[in-house]
CSV table of N, CA and C and ligand atoms in Angstrom, one decimal:
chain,number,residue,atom,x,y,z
A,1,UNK,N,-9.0,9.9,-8.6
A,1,UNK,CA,-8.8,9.6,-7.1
A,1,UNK,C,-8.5,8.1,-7.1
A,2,UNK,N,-7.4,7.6,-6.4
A,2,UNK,CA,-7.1,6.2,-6.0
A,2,UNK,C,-7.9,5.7,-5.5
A,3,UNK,N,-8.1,4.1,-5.6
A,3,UNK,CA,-8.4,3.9,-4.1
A,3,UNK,C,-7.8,3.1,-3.3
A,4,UNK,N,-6.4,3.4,-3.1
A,4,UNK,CA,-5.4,3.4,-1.9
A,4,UNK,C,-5.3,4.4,-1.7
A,5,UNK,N,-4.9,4.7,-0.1
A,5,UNK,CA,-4.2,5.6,0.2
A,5,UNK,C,-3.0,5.2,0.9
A,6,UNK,N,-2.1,5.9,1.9
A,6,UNK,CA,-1.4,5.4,2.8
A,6,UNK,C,-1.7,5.6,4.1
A,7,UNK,N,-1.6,4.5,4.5
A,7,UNK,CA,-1.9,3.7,6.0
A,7,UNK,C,-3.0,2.9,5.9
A,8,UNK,N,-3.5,2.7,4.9
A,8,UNK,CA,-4.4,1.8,4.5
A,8,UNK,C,-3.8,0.4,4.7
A,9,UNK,N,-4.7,-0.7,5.6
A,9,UNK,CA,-4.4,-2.0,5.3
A,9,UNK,C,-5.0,-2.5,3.7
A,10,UNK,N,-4.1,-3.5,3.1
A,10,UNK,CA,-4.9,-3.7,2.3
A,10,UNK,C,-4.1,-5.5,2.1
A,11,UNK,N,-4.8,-5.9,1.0
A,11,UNK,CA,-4.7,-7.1,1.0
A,11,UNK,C,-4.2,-7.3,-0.7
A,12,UNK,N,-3.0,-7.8,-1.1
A,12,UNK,CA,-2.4,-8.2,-2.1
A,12,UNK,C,-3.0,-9.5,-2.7
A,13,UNK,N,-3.2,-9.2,-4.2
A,13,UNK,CA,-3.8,-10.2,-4.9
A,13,UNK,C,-3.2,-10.5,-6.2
A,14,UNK,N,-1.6,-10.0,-6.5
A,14,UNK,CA,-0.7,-10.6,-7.8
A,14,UNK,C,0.3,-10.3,-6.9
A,15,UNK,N,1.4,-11.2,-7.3
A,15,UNK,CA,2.7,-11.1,-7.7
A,15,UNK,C,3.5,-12.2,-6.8
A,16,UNK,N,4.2,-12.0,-6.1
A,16,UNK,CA,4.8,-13.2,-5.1
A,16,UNK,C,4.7,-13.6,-3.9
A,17,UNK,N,3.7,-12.3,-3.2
A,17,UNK,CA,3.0,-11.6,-1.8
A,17,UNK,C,1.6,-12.4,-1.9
A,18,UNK,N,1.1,-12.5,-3.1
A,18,UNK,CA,-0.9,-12.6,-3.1
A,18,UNK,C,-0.9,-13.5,-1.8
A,19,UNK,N,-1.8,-13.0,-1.3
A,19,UNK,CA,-2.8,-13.1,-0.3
A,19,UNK,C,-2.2,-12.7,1.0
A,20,UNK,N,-1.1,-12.1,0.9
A,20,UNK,CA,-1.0,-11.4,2.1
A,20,UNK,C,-1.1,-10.0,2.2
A,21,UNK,N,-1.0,-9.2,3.2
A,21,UNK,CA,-1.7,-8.2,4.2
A,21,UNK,C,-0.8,-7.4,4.2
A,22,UNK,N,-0.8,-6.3,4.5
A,22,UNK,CA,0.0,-5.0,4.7
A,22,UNK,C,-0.3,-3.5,4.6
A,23,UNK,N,0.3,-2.7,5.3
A,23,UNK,CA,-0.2,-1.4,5.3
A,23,UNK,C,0.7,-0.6,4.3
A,24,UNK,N,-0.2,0.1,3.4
A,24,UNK,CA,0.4,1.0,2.8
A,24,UNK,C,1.5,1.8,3.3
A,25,UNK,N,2.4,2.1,2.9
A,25,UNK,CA,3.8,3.2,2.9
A,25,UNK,C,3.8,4.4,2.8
A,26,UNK,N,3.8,4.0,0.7
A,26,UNK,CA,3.2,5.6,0.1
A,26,UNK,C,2.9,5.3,-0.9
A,27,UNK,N,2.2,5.7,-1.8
A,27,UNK,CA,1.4,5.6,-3.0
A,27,UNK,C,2.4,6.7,-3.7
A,28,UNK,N,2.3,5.9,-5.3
A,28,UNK,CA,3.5,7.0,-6.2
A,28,UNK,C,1.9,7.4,-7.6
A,29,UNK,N,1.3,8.3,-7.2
A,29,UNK,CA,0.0,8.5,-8.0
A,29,UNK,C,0.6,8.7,-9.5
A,30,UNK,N,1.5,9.1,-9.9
A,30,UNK,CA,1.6,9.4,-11.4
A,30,UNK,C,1.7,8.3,-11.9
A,31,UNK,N,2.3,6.9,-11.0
A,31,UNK,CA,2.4,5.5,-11.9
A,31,UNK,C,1.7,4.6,-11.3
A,32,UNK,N,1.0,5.1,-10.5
A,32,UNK,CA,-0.4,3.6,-10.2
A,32,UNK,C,0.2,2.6,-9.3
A,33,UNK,N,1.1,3.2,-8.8
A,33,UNK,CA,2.0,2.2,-7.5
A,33,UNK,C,1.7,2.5,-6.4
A,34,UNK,N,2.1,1.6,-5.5
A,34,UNK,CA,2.0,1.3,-4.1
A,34,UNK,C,3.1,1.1,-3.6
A,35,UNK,N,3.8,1.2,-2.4
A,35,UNK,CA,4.9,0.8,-1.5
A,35,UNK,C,4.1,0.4,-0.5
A,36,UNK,N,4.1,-0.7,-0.1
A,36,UNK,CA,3.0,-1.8,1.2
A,36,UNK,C,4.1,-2.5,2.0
A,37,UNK,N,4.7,-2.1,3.3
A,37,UNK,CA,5.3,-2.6,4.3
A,37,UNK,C,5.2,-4.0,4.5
A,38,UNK,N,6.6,-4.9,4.1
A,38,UNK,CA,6.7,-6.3,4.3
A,38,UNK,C,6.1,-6.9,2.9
A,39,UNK,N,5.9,-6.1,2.2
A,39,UNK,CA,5.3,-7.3,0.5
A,39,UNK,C,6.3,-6.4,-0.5
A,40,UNK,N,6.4,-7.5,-1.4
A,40,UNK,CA,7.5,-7.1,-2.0
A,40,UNK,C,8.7,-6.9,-2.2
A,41,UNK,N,9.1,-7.6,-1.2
A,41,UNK,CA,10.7,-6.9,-0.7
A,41,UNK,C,11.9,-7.8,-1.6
A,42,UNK,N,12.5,-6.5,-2.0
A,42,UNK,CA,13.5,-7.1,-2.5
A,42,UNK,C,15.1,-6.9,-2.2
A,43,UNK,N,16.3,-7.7,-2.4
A,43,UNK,CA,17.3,-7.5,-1.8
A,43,UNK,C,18.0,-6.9,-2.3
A,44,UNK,N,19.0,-6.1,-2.3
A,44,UNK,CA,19.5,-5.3,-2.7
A,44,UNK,C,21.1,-5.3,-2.5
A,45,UNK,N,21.8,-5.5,-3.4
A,45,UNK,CA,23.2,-5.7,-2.7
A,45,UNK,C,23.6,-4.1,-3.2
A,46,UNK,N,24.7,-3.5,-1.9
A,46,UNK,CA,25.1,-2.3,-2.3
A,46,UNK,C,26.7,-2.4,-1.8
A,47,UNK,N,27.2,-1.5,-2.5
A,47,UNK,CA,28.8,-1.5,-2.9
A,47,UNK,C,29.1,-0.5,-1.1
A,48,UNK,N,30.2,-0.6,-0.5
A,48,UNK,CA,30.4,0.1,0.2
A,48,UNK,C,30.6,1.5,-0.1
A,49,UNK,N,30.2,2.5,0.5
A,49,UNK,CA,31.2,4.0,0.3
A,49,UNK,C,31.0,4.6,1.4
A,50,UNK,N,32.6,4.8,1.8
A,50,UNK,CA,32.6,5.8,3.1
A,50,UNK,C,32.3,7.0,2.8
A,51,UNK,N,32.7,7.3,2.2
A,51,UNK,CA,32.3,9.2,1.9
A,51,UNK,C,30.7,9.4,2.1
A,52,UNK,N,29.8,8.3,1.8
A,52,UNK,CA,28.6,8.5,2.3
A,52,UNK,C,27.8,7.7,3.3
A,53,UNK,N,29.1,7.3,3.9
A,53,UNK,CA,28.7,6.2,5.0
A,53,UNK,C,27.7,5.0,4.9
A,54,UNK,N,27.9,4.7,3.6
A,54,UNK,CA,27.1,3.4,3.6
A,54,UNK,C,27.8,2.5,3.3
A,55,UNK,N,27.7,1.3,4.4
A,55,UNK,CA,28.6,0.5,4.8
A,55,UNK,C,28.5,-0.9,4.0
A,56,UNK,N,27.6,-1.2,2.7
A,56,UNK,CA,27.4,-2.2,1.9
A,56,UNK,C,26.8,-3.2,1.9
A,57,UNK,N,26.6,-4.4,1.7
A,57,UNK,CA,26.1,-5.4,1.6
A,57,UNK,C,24.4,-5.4,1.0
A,58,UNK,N,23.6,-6.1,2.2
A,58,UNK,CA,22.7,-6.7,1.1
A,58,UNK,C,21.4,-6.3,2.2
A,59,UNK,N,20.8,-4.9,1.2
A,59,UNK,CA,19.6,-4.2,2.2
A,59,UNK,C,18.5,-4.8,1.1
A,60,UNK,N,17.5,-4.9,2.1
A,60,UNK,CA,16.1,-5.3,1.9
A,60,UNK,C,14.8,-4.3,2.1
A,61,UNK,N,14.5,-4.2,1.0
A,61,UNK,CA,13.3,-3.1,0.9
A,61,UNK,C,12.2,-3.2,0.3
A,62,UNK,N,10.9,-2.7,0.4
A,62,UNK,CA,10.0,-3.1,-0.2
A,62,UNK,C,10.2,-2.3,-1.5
A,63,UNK,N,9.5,-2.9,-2.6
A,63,UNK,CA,9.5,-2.2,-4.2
A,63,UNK,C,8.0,-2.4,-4.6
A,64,UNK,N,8.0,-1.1,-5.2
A,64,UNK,CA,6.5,-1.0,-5.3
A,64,UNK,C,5.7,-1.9,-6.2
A,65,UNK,N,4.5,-2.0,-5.9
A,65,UNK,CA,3.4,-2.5,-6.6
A,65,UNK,C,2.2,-1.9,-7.1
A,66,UNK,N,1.7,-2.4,-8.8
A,66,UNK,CA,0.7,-2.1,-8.9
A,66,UNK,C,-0.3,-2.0,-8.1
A,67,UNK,N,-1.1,-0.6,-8.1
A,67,UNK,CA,-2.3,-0.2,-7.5
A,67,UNK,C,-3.4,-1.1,-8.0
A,68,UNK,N,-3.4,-1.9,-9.1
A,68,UNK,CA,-4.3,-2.9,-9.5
A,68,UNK,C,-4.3,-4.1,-8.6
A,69,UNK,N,-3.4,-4.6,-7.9
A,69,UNK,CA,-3.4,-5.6,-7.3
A,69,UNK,C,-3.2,-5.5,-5.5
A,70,UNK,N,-3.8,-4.6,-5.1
A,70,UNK,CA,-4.3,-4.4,-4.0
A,70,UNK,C,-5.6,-4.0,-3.9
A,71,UNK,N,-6.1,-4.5,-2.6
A,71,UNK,CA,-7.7,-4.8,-2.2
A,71,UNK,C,-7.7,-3.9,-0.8
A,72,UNK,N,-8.1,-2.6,-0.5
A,72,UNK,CA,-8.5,-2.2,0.5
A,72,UNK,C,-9.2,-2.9,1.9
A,73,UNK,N,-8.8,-3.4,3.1
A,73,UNK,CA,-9.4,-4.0,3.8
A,73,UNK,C,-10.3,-2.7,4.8
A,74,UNK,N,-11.5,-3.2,4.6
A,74,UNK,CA,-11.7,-2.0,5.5
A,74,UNK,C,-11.9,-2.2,7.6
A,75,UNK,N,-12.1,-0.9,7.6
A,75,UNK,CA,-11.6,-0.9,9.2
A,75,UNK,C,-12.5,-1.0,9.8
A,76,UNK,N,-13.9,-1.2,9.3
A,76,UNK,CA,-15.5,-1.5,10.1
A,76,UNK,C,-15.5,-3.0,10.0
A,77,UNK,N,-15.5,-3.2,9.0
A,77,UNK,CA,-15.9,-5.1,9.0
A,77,UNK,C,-13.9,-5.8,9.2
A,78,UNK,N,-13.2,-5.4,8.3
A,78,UNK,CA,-12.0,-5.9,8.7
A,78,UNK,C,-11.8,-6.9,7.4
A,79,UNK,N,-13.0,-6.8,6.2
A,79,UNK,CA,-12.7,-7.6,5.1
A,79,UNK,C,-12.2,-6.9,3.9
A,80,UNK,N,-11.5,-7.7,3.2
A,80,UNK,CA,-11.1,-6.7,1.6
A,80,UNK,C,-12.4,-6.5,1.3
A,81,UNK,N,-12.2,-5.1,0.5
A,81,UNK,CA,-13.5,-4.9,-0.2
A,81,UNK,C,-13.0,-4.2,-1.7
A,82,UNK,N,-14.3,-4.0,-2.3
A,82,UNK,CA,-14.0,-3.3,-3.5
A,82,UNK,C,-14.7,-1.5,-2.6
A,83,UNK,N,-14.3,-0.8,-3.1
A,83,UNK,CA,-14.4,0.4,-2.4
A,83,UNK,C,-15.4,1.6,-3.6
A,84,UNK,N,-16.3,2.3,-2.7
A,84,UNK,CA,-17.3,3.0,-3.0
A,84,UNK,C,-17.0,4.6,-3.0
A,85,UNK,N,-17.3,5.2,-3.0
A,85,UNK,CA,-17.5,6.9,-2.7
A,85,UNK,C,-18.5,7.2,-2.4
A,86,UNK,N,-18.5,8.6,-1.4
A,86,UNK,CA,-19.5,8.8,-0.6
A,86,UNK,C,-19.6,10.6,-0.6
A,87,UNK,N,-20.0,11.8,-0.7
A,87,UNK,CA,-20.0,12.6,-0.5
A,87,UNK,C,-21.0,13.0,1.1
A,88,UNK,N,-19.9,13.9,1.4
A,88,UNK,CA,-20.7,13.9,3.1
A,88,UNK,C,-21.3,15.2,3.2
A,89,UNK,N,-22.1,15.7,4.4
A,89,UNK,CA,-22.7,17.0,3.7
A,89,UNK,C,-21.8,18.2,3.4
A,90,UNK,N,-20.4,18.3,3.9
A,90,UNK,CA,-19.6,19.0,4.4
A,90,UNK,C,-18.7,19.2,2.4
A,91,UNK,N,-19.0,18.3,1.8
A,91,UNK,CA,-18.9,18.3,0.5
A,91,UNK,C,-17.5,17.5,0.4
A,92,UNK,N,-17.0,16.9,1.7
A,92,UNK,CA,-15.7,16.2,1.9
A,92,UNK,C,-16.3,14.7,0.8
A,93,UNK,N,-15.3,13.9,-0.2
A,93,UNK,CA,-15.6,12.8,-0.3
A,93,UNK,C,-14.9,11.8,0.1
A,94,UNK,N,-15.6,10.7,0.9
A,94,UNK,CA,-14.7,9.6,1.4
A,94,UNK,C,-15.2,8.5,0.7
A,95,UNK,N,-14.1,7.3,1.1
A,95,UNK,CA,-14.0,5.6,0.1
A,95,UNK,C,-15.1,4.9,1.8
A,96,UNK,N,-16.3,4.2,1.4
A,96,UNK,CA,-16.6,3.6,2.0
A,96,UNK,C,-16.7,2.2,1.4
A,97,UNK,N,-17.0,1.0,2.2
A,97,UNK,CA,-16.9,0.2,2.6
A,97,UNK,C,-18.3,-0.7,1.5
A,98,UNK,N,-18.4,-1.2,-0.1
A,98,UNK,CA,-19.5,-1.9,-0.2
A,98,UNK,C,-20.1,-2.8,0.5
A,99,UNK,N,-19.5,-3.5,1.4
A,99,UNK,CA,-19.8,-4.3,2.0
A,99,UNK,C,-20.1,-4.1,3.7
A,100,UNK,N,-19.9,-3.6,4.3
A,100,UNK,CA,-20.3,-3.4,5.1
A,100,UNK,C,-21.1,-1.6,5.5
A,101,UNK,N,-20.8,-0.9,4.2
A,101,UNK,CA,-21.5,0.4,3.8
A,101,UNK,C,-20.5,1.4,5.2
A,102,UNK,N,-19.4,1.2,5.9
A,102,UNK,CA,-18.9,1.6,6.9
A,102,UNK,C,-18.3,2.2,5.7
A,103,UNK,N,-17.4,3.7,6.8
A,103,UNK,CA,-16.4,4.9,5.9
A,103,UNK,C,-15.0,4.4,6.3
A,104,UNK,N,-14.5,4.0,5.3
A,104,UNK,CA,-13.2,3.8,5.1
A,104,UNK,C,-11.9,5.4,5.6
A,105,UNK,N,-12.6,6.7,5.2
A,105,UNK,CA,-11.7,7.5,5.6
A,105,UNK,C,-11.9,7.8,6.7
A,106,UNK,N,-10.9,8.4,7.5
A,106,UNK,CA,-11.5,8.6,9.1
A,106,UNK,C,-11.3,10.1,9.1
B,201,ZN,ZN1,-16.7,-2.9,5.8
């Protein structure tokens, strides 16, 4: 089990982004990546083609990141944390919060 998911805020700590913020996209679980809205972004020049209606130039998208270098912020206290597990009686397991002991899944 990760501990990202998506729609998670979380907080970047390598690459050209560290120390900024963003919400998860989508997580690519087979390679330990992340896609995080606004970090990462890279330009992209593309060739025109009408046959597929893409009209060219220079698109901007995020590209994924190691799942190692994001920090879960959680949504009770509002600080990165390192993230726990919790089994509920329902036998559901959710990521809570070491630091503030709040449940991270809703
Ligand atoms: Zn917390």
């Amino acid at each position: 089990m990760l501990h990202v998911k998506k729609e998670d805020q979380v907080l970047v700590t390598g690459g050209k982004d560290r120390g900024k913020r963003g919400r998860v996209l989508h997580v690519l679980p087979s390679r330990g990546r992340a896609v995080v809205e606004n970090i990462n972004v890279i330009r992209r020049h593309t060739r025109p083609n009408p046959q597929k209606n893409i009209k060219g130039g220079i698109v901007e998208r995020e590209s994924s990141l190691n799942i190692s270098s994001l920090i879960v912020i959680c949504r009770e206290c509002n600080e990165p944390t390192r993230v726990g597990y919790s089994v509920l009686a329902d036998g559901k397991k959710v990521r809570i919060c070491r630091k503030c002991k709040g449940t991270i899944d809703k």
